[in-house]
CSV table of C-alpha atoms and ligand atoms in Angstrom, one decimal:
chain,number,residue,atom,x,y,z
A,1,MET,CA,-26.0,-34.4,-44.9
A,2,ILE,CA,-27.2,-33.0,-48.2
A,3,ASP,CA,-24.7,-31.0,-50.2
A,4,LEU,CA,-26.5,-27.9,-51.5
A,5,ASN,CA,-23.5,-26.5,-53.3
A,6,VAL,CA,-24.0,-26.0,-57.0
A,7,GLN,CA,-21.3,-25.3,-59.6
A,8,LEU,CA,-22.2,-23.4,-62.7
A,9,ASN,CA,-18.9,-23.6,-64.6
A,10,ARG,CA,-16.8,-20.9,-62.8
A,11,LEU,CA,-19.6,-19.9,-60.5
A,12,LYS,CA,-19.9,-21.8,-57.3
A,13,LEU,CA,-22.8,-21.1,-55.0
A,14,ALA,CA,-23.6,-22.4,-51.5
A,15,ASN,CA,-27.1,-23.4,-52.6
A,16,PRO,CA,-29.2,-23.0,-55.7
A,17,ILE,CA,-31.7,-20.4,-54.4
A,18,MET,CA,-31.0,-16.9,-55.6
A,19,VAL,CA,-33.0,-13.7,-55.5
A,20,ALA,CA,-33.6,-12.1,-58.9
A,21,SER,CA,-32.5,-8.7,-60.0
A,22,GLY,CA,-35.2,-6.0,-59.7
A,23,THR,CA,-37.0,-7.7,-56.9
A,24,PHE,CA,-34.6,-7.3,-54.1
A,25,GLY,CA,-33.4,-3.6,-54.4
A,26,TYR,CA,-29.8,-3.4,-53.3
A,27,ALA,CA,-30.5,-5.8,-50.4
A,28,ARG,CA,-30.6,-3.1,-47.6
A,29,GLU,CA,-34.4,-2.8,-48.2
A,30,MET,CA,-34.8,-6.5,-47.3
A,31,ALA,CA,-32.5,-6.7,-44.3
A,32,ALA,CA,-35.4,-6.8,-41.8
A,33,PHE,CA,-37.0,-9.8,-43.5
A,34,VAL,CA,-34.2,-12.0,-44.9
A,35,ASP,CA,-31.2,-13.8,-43.5
A,36,PHE,CA,-28.9,-13.0,-46.3
A,37,ARG,CA,-26.4,-15.7,-45.3
A,38,GLY,CA,-28.9,-18.4,-46.2
A,39,LEU,CA,-29.3,-17.3,-49.8
A,40,GLY,CA,-27.4,-18.9,-52.8
A,41,ALA,CA,-26.9,-15.4,-54.2
A,42,ILE,CA,-28.3,-11.9,-54.3
A,43,ILE,CA,-28.6,-10.2,-57.7
A,44,PRO,CA,-29.2,-6.4,-57.2
A,45,LYS,CA,-31.2,-4.2,-59.6
A,46,THR,CA,-29.7,-3.8,-63.0
A,47,ILE,CA,-26.9,-1.2,-63.2
A,48,THR,CA,-26.4,0.9,-66.3
A,49,PRO,CA,-23.3,3.1,-67.0
A,50,GLN,CA,-25.2,6.4,-66.4
A,51,PRO,CA,-28.2,7.1,-64.1
A,52,ARG,CA,-31.6,6.4,-65.6
A,53,LEU,CA,-34.9,7.9,-64.5
A,54,GLY,CA,-36.9,5.0,-65.9
A,55,ASN,CA,-40.3,5.0,-67.6
A,56,PRO,CA,-43.3,7.2,-66.8
A,57,PRO,CA,-45.8,5.9,-64.2
A,58,SER,CA,-47.7,3.7,-63.8
A,59,ARG,CA,-44.8,1.3,-63.8
A,60,THR,CA,-46.3,-1.8,-62.2
A,61,VAL,CA,-49.8,-3.3,-62.2
A,62,GLU,CA,-51.0,-6.6,-60.8
A,63,VAL,CA,-52.7,-8.8,-63.3
A,64,SER,CA,-54.2,-12.4,-63.1
A,65,SER,CA,-51.6,-14.5,-61.4
A,66,GLY,CA,-48.8,-12.1,-62.2
A,67,LEU,CA,-47.2,-8.7,-62.3
A,68,LEU,CA,-46.6,-6.4,-65.2
A,69,ASN,CA,-43.8,-3.9,-64.9
A,70,SER,CA,-42.3,-1.2,-67.1
A,71,ILE,CA,-39.7,0.2,-64.8
A,72,GLY,CA,-37.3,1.0,-67.6
A,73,LEU,CA,-34.1,0.2,-65.7
A,74,ASP,CA,-34.4,3.1,-63.2
A,75,ASN,CA,-31.1,3.2,-61.4
A,76,ASP,CA,-28.5,5.7,-60.2
A,77,GLY,CA,-25.7,4.4,-62.6
A,78,LEU,CA,-22.5,2.6,-62.0
A,79,ASP,CA,-20.6,5.3,-60.1
A,80,ALA,CA,-23.4,5.5,-57.5
A,81,PHE,CA,-23.6,1.7,-57.3
A,82,VAL,CA,-19.9,1.5,-56.5
A,83,ALA,CA,-20.0,4.5,-54.1
A,84,LYS,CA,-23.2,3.7,-52.3
A,85,HIS,CA,-24.1,0.0,-52.5
A,86,LEU,CA,-21.1,-2.2,-53.4
A,87,ASP,CA,-19.3,-2.1,-50.0
A,88,TYR,CA,-22.6,-3.0,-48.2
A,89,LEU,CA,-23.4,-5.7,-50.6
A,90,LEU,CA,-19.9,-7.2,-50.4
A,91,SER,CA,-20.1,-7.2,-46.6
A,92,LEU,CA,-23.1,-9.6,-46.7
A,93,GLU,CA,-22.1,-13.2,-46.2
A,94,THR,CA,-23.5,-14.4,-49.5
A,95,ALA,CA,-22.6,-14.3,-53.1
A,96,ILE,CA,-23.3,-11.1,-54.9
A,97,ILE,CA,-23.8,-11.1,-58.7
A,98,ALA,CA,-24.0,-7.7,-60.3
A,99,ASN,CA,-26.6,-7.4,-63.1
A,100,ILE,CA,-25.5,-5.0,-65.8
A,101,ALA,CA,-27.0,-3.5,-69.0
A,102,GLY,CA,-25.5,-1.3,-71.6
A,103,LYS,CA,-26.8,0.4,-74.8
A,104,ASN,CA,-24.0,-1.2,-76.8
A,105,THR,CA,-21.3,-3.8,-76.4
A,106,ASP,CA,-18.7,-1.2,-75.4
A,107,GLU,CA,-20.8,-0.1,-72.5
A,108,PHE,CA,-21.2,-3.7,-71.3
A,109,VAL,CA,-17.4,-4.1,-71.6
A,110,GLN,CA,-16.6,-0.9,-69.7
A,111,MET,CA,-18.9,-1.9,-66.9
A,112,ALA,CA,-17.4,-5.5,-66.8
A,113,GLU,CA,-13.9,-4.1,-66.7
A,114,ARG,CA,-14.7,-1.8,-63.8
A,115,LEU,CA,-16.6,-4.5,-61.8
A,116,GLY,CA,-14.0,-7.0,-62.6
A,117,LYS,CA,-11.7,-5.1,-60.2
A,118,TYR,CA,-13.8,-6.5,-57.4
A,119,PRO,CA,-12.9,-10.2,-57.1
A,120,GLN,CA,-15.3,-10.5,-54.1
A,121,LEU,CA,-18.1,-10.3,-56.6
A,122,ALA,CA,-19.4,-13.8,-57.5
A,123,GLY,CA,-20.2,-12.9,-61.1
A,124,LEU,CA,-21.8,-10.7,-63.7
A,125,GLU,CA,-25.3,-11.2,-65.0
A,126,LEU,CA,-25.8,-9.6,-68.4
A,127,ASN,CA,-29.2,-8.1,-68.8
A,128,ILE,CA,-29.6,-8.6,-72.5
A,129,SER,CA,-33.4,-9.0,-72.2
A,130,CYS,CA,-35.1,-6.0,-70.7
A,131,PRO,CA,-38.3,-5.4,-72.6
A,132,ASN,CA,-38.9,-1.9,-71.2
A,133,VAL,CA,-36.1,0.1,-72.7
A,134,SER,CA,-35.3,0.9,-76.3
A,135,GLY,CA,-32.7,-1.5,-77.5
A,136,GLY,CA,-32.9,-3.5,-74.2
A,137,VAL,CA,-33.6,-6.8,-75.9
A,138,ASP,CA,-31.6,-6.4,-79.0
A,139,PHE,CA,-28.7,-8.4,-77.7
A,140,GLY,CA,-31.0,-11.1,-76.5
A,141,THR,CA,-32.9,-11.5,-79.8
A,142,ASP,CA,-30.0,-11.8,-82.1
A,143,PRO,CA,-27.6,-14.8,-81.6
A,144,GLU,CA,-24.6,-12.9,-83.1
A,145,LEU,CA,-25.1,-9.9,-80.9
A,146,ALA,CA,-25.6,-12.2,-77.8
A,147,ALA,CA,-22.4,-14.1,-78.6
A,148,GLN,CA,-20.5,-10.8,-79.2
A,149,VAL,CA,-21.4,-9.2,-75.9
A,150,VAL,CA,-20.8,-12.4,-73.9
A,151,ALA,CA,-17.4,-13.0,-75.5
A,152,ARG,CA,-16.2,-9.5,-75.1
A,153,VAL,CA,-17.4,-9.3,-71.4
A,154,ARG,CA,-15.7,-12.6,-70.8
A,155,ASP,CA,-12.4,-11.2,-72.2
A,156,ALA,CA,-12.8,-7.9,-70.2
A,157,SER,CA,-13.4,-9.4,-66.8
A,158,PRO,CA,-12.2,-12.4,-64.7
A,159,LEU,CA,-15.7,-12.8,-63.2
A,160,PRO,CA,-18.1,-15.6,-64.2
A,161,VAL,CA,-20.6,-14.5,-66.8
A,162,ILE,CA,-24.3,-15.3,-66.9
A,163,ALA,CA,-26.5,-14.2,-69.8
A,164,LYS,CA,-30.1,-13.4,-68.8
A,165,LEU,CA,-32.2,-14.2,-71.8
A,166,THR,CA,-35.6,-13.0,-73.1
A,167,PRO,CA,-38.4,-15.4,-73.9
A,168,ASN,CA,-39.7,-12.9,-76.4
A,169,VAL,CA,-38.1,-14.7,-79.4
A,170,THR,CA,-39.1,-17.4,-81.8
A,171,ASP,CA,-36.3,-19.7,-80.9
A,172,ILE,CA,-34.5,-19.1,-77.5
A,173,VAL,CA,-32.5,-22.3,-78.0
A,174,GLU,CA,-30.3,-20.6,-80.7
A,175,ILE,CA,-29.7,-17.6,-78.5
A,176,ALA,CA,-28.7,-19.8,-75.5
A,177,GLU,CA,-26.5,-21.9,-77.8
A,178,ALA,CA,-24.7,-18.7,-79.0
A,179,ALA,CA,-24.2,-17.4,-75.5
A,180,ALA,CA,-22.9,-20.8,-74.4
A,181,GLU,CA,-20.4,-21.1,-77.3
A,182,ALA,CA,-19.2,-17.5,-76.6
A,183,GLY,CA,-18.3,-18.5,-73.1
A,184,ALA,CA,-21.2,-17.8,-70.8
A,185,ASP,CA,-20.8,-19.8,-67.6
A,186,ALA,CA,-24.6,-20.1,-67.3
A,187,VAL,CA,-27.8,-18.7,-68.8
A,188,SER,CA,-30.7,-17.4,-66.8
A,189,LEU,CA,-34.1,-18.3,-68.2
A,190,VAL,CA,-36.2,-16.3,-68.4
A,191,ASN,CA,-36.8,-12.6,-68.2
A,192,THR,CA,-40.3,-11.3,-68.5
A,193,PHE,CA,-42.8,-11.9,-71.3
A,194,GLN,CA,-44.1,-8.8,-73.1
A,195,GLY,CA,-47.7,-8.0,-72.1
A,196,MET,CA,-50.1,-5.1,-71.5
A,197,ALA,CA,-53.0,-4.1,-69.3
A,198,ILE,CA,-55.9,-1.9,-70.4
A,199,ASP,CA,-58.4,0.3,-68.6
A,200,TRP,CA,-61.1,-0.1,-71.2
A,201,ARG,CA,-63.5,2.4,-69.7
A,202,ARG,CA,-60.9,5.1,-70.1
A,203,ARG,CA,-59.7,3.6,-73.4
A,204,LYS,CA,-56.2,3.8,-71.9
A,205,PRO,CA,-53.3,1.5,-71.3
A,206,ILE,CA,-52.5,1.1,-67.6
A,207,LEU,CA,-48.7,1.3,-67.9
A,208,GLY,CA,-47.2,4.6,-68.8
A,209,ASN,CA,-45.0,2.8,-71.3
A,210,VAL,CA,-48.1,1.0,-72.7
A,211,ILE,CA,-46.3,-2.4,-72.9
A,212,GLY,CA,-44.5,-4.1,-70.0
A,213,GLY,CA,-43.0,-7.4,-68.9
A,214,LEU,CA,-45.1,-10.1,-67.2
A,215,SER,CA,-43.7,-12.1,-64.3
A,216,GLY,CA,-45.1,-14.2,-61.5
A,217,PRO,CA,-47.0,-17.6,-61.5
A,218,ALA,CA,-48.7,-16.8,-64.8
A,219,ILE,CA,-45.5,-17.4,-66.7
A,220,LYS,CA,-44.3,-20.5,-64.8
A,221,PRO,CA,-45.5,-23.1,-67.4
A,222,MET,CA,-43.9,-21.1,-70.2
A,223,ALA,CA,-40.6,-20.7,-68.3
A,224,LEU,CA,-40.5,-24.4,-67.5
A,225,ARG,CA,-41.0,-25.3,-71.1
A,226,ILE,CA,-38.1,-23.0,-72.1
A,227,VAL,CA,-35.8,-24.4,-69.4
A,228,TRP,CA,-36.6,-27.9,-70.6
A,229,GLN,CA,-36.1,-27.1,-74.3
A,230,VAL,CA,-32.7,-25.4,-73.7
A,231,ALA,CA,-31.6,-28.2,-71.4
A,232,GLN,CA,-32.2,-30.7,-74.1
A,233,ALA,CA,-30.3,-28.8,-76.7
A,234,VAL,CA,-27.5,-26.8,-75.1
A,235,ASN,CA,-24.7,-27.9,-72.7
A,236,VAL,CA,-24.7,-24.9,-70.4
A,237,PRO,CA,-25.9,-24.7,-66.8
A,238,ILE,CA,-29.3,-23.1,-66.5
A,239,ILE,CA,-30.7,-20.8,-63.9
A,240,GLY,CA,-34.5,-21.1,-63.9
A,241,ILE,CA,-36.7,-18.1,-63.3
A,242,GLY,CA,-40.4,-17.6,-63.7
A,243,GLY,CA,-43.2,-17.5,-61.1
A,244,ILE,CA,-41.5,-19.7,-58.4
A,245,GLN,CA,-43.3,-19.5,-55.2
A,246,SER,CA,-43.1,-22.9,-53.6
A,247,LEU,CA,-40.7,-25.8,-53.2
A,248,ASP,CA,-42.6,-27.8,-55.8
A,249,ASP,CA,-41.9,-25.0,-58.2
A,250,VAL,CA,-38.2,-25.1,-57.4
A,251,MET,CA,-38.2,-28.9,-57.9
A,252,GLU,CA,-40.0,-28.7,-61.2
A,253,PHE,CA,-37.4,-26.3,-62.6
A,254,ILE,CA,-34.6,-28.5,-61.4
A,255,VAL,CA,-36.1,-31.7,-62.8
A,256,ALA,CA,-36.6,-29.8,-66.1
A,257,GLY,CA,-32.9,-29.0,-66.3
A,258,ALA,CA,-32.1,-26.0,-64.1
A,259,THR,CA,-29.0,-26.2,-61.8
A,260,ALA,CA,-30.2,-23.2,-59.8
A,261,VAL,CA,-33.2,-20.9,-59.6
A,262,GLN,CA,-34.0,-17.2,-59.0
A,263,ILE,CA,-37.0,-16.1,-56.9
A,264,GLY,CA,-38.4,-12.9,-58.4
A,265,THR,CA,-41.9,-11.6,-58.1
A,266,ALA,CA,-42.6,-13.6,-54.9
A,267,ASN,CA,-40.0,-11.5,-53.0
A,268,PHE,CA,-42.5,-8.6,-53.2
A,269,TYR,CA,-45.2,-10.4,-51.2
A,270,ASN,CA,-43.1,-13.0,-49.3
A,271,PRO,CA,-39.6,-11.7,-48.8
A,272,GLY,CA,-38.7,-14.6,-46.5
A,273,LEU,CA,-39.6,-17.2,-49.1
A,274,ALA,CA,-36.1,-17.8,-50.5
A,275,ASN,CA,-34.7,-18.6,-46.9
A,276,LYS,CA,-37.6,-21.0,-46.4
A,277,LEU,CA,-37.1,-22.7,-49.8
A,278,VAL,CA,-33.4,-23.4,-48.9
A,279,ASP,CA,-34.5,-25.3,-45.8
A,280,GLN,CA,-37.3,-27.1,-47.6
A,281,LEU,CA,-34.9,-28.1,-50.5
A,282,SER,CA,-32.6,-29.9,-48.1
A,283,GLU,CA,-35.4,-31.9,-46.6
A,284,ALA,CA,-37.0,-32.7,-50.0
A,285,LEU,CA,-33.6,-33.9,-51.5
A,286,GLN,CA,-33.2,-36.1,-48.5
A,287,GLU,CA,-36.7,-37.6,-48.9
A,288,GLN,CA,-35.8,-38.3,-52.5
A,289,GLY,CA,-32.7,-40.2,-51.6
A,290,CYS,CA,-30.5,-37.6,-53.3
A,291,GLN,CA,-27.0,-36.6,-52.0
A,292,CYS,CA,-26.8,-33.3,-53.8
A,293,VAL,CA,-28.8,-31.0,-56.1
A,294,GLY,CA,-27.1,-32.4,-59.2
A,295,ASP,CA,-28.8,-35.8,-58.6
A,296,LEU,CA,-32.1,-34.2,-59.6
A,297,VAL,CA,-31.0,-31.8,-62.3
A,298,GLY,CA,-32.6,-32.7,-65.7
A,299,THR,CA,-34.1,-36.0,-64.5
A,300,LEU,CA,-37.4,-35.4,-66.2
A,301,GLN,CA,-38.6,-38.6,-67.9
A,302,VAL,CA,-40.4,-37.9,-71.1
A,303,PRO,CA,-42.5,-40.7,-72.7
A,304,THR,CA,-40.9,-42.0,-75.9
A,305,ARG,CA,-43.1,-41.9,-79.0
B,401,LIG,C1,-37.1,-2.9,-65.9
B,401,LIG,O1,-36.3,-2.2,-65.2
B,401,LIG,O2,-37.8,-2.4,-66.8
B,401,LIG,C2,-37.2,-4.3,-65.6
B,401,LIG,C3,-35.9,-5.0,-65.8
B,401,LIG,C4,-35.9,-6.1,-66.8
B,401,LIG,O3,-37.0,-6.6,-67.2
B,401,LIG,O4,-34.9,-6.6,-67.2
C-alpha cells in the first residue's frame, strides 16, 4: 500500500493533490463532477473582508496554451463566506483551506482571527500575489512585508499558514525565505504571470483591466524552474502550481521539490482531473518502488559542472 499522506509542517493532507483557489468556486459548483472525498484539499476562491465587484469585463481570455484572467478578486466578502459557504465546505469530507486577501496587514489579521475560530478548517492560504488588484502583489514583492503579514497571521490564528507567492519578482527565493522565516508552514508557487492580450484590429486590449495573470500549460516550465530554485535554497514545504494537467506534470513538480501540488486552470476544462490524478499517483509511486510521496520529493539529479 502506498501512503499518499503528506505533511507540510502543521498541515497534514490525505494526499498531495489539491484544487487551486479561483478555479473551483466554493465547491458546490463542482459537486456533479468531482468526488470531493478523493481530493487532498479544496481551496475556495479568495475571500476579502468586504464584498468586491471585481474588474470590468472581459475578465478572461484563452491564449496560446493558457488562460489570462483579470477577475479582480470578485467575491461577496467574509461575512457572506461564513454565512453561505463555510458550513457546506466543512461538511465535505476533505480538507478545506481558506484563501484570504487583505488591503493591509490588519485586514489579513482580522480575517485570520475570525477564520481561526473554525478549527475544522485545515489552513489559511494568504493571497499575497494577486496581479489584478491595486496593492494585491505588494506583500508578495517585498520580503519585509511578506514576513510581516505571515508572522502576524500566524500569531492571530492557530491554523496552518500557506503563503501564495507571485512569480512577478526578480528573486522569488528571497520572498520565500522571508515567508518561511516568519513561520509559514508552506509556500505555494506560483500565482499567475502578468500578461496581456490585444485585438490589434480594434487597437484595444482584450481584458477590461488591460493586464491580467497568465495560467495554464504555458507557464509550467517557469513554475517548475521556480519550485526547483526555491527548493534548493529554502527549507520550507512547497506546493507546486502552474499548468498541471497530467500525472507527468505532477511528478515533475514533486521531483523538482514540491511536496504537494494544486490543479488550477485544468479544472475549467477537466473538472474530474484531480480525482484521476490521485489514482494515477498511487500507481506511479508503486511502479517507482516508492512507499510514500516523500520518497520522490526533490529527487531531481542535476549534472555537476
Ligand atoms: C483574481 O481574482 O484576479 C485572480 C486571483 C489571483 O490571481 O490571485
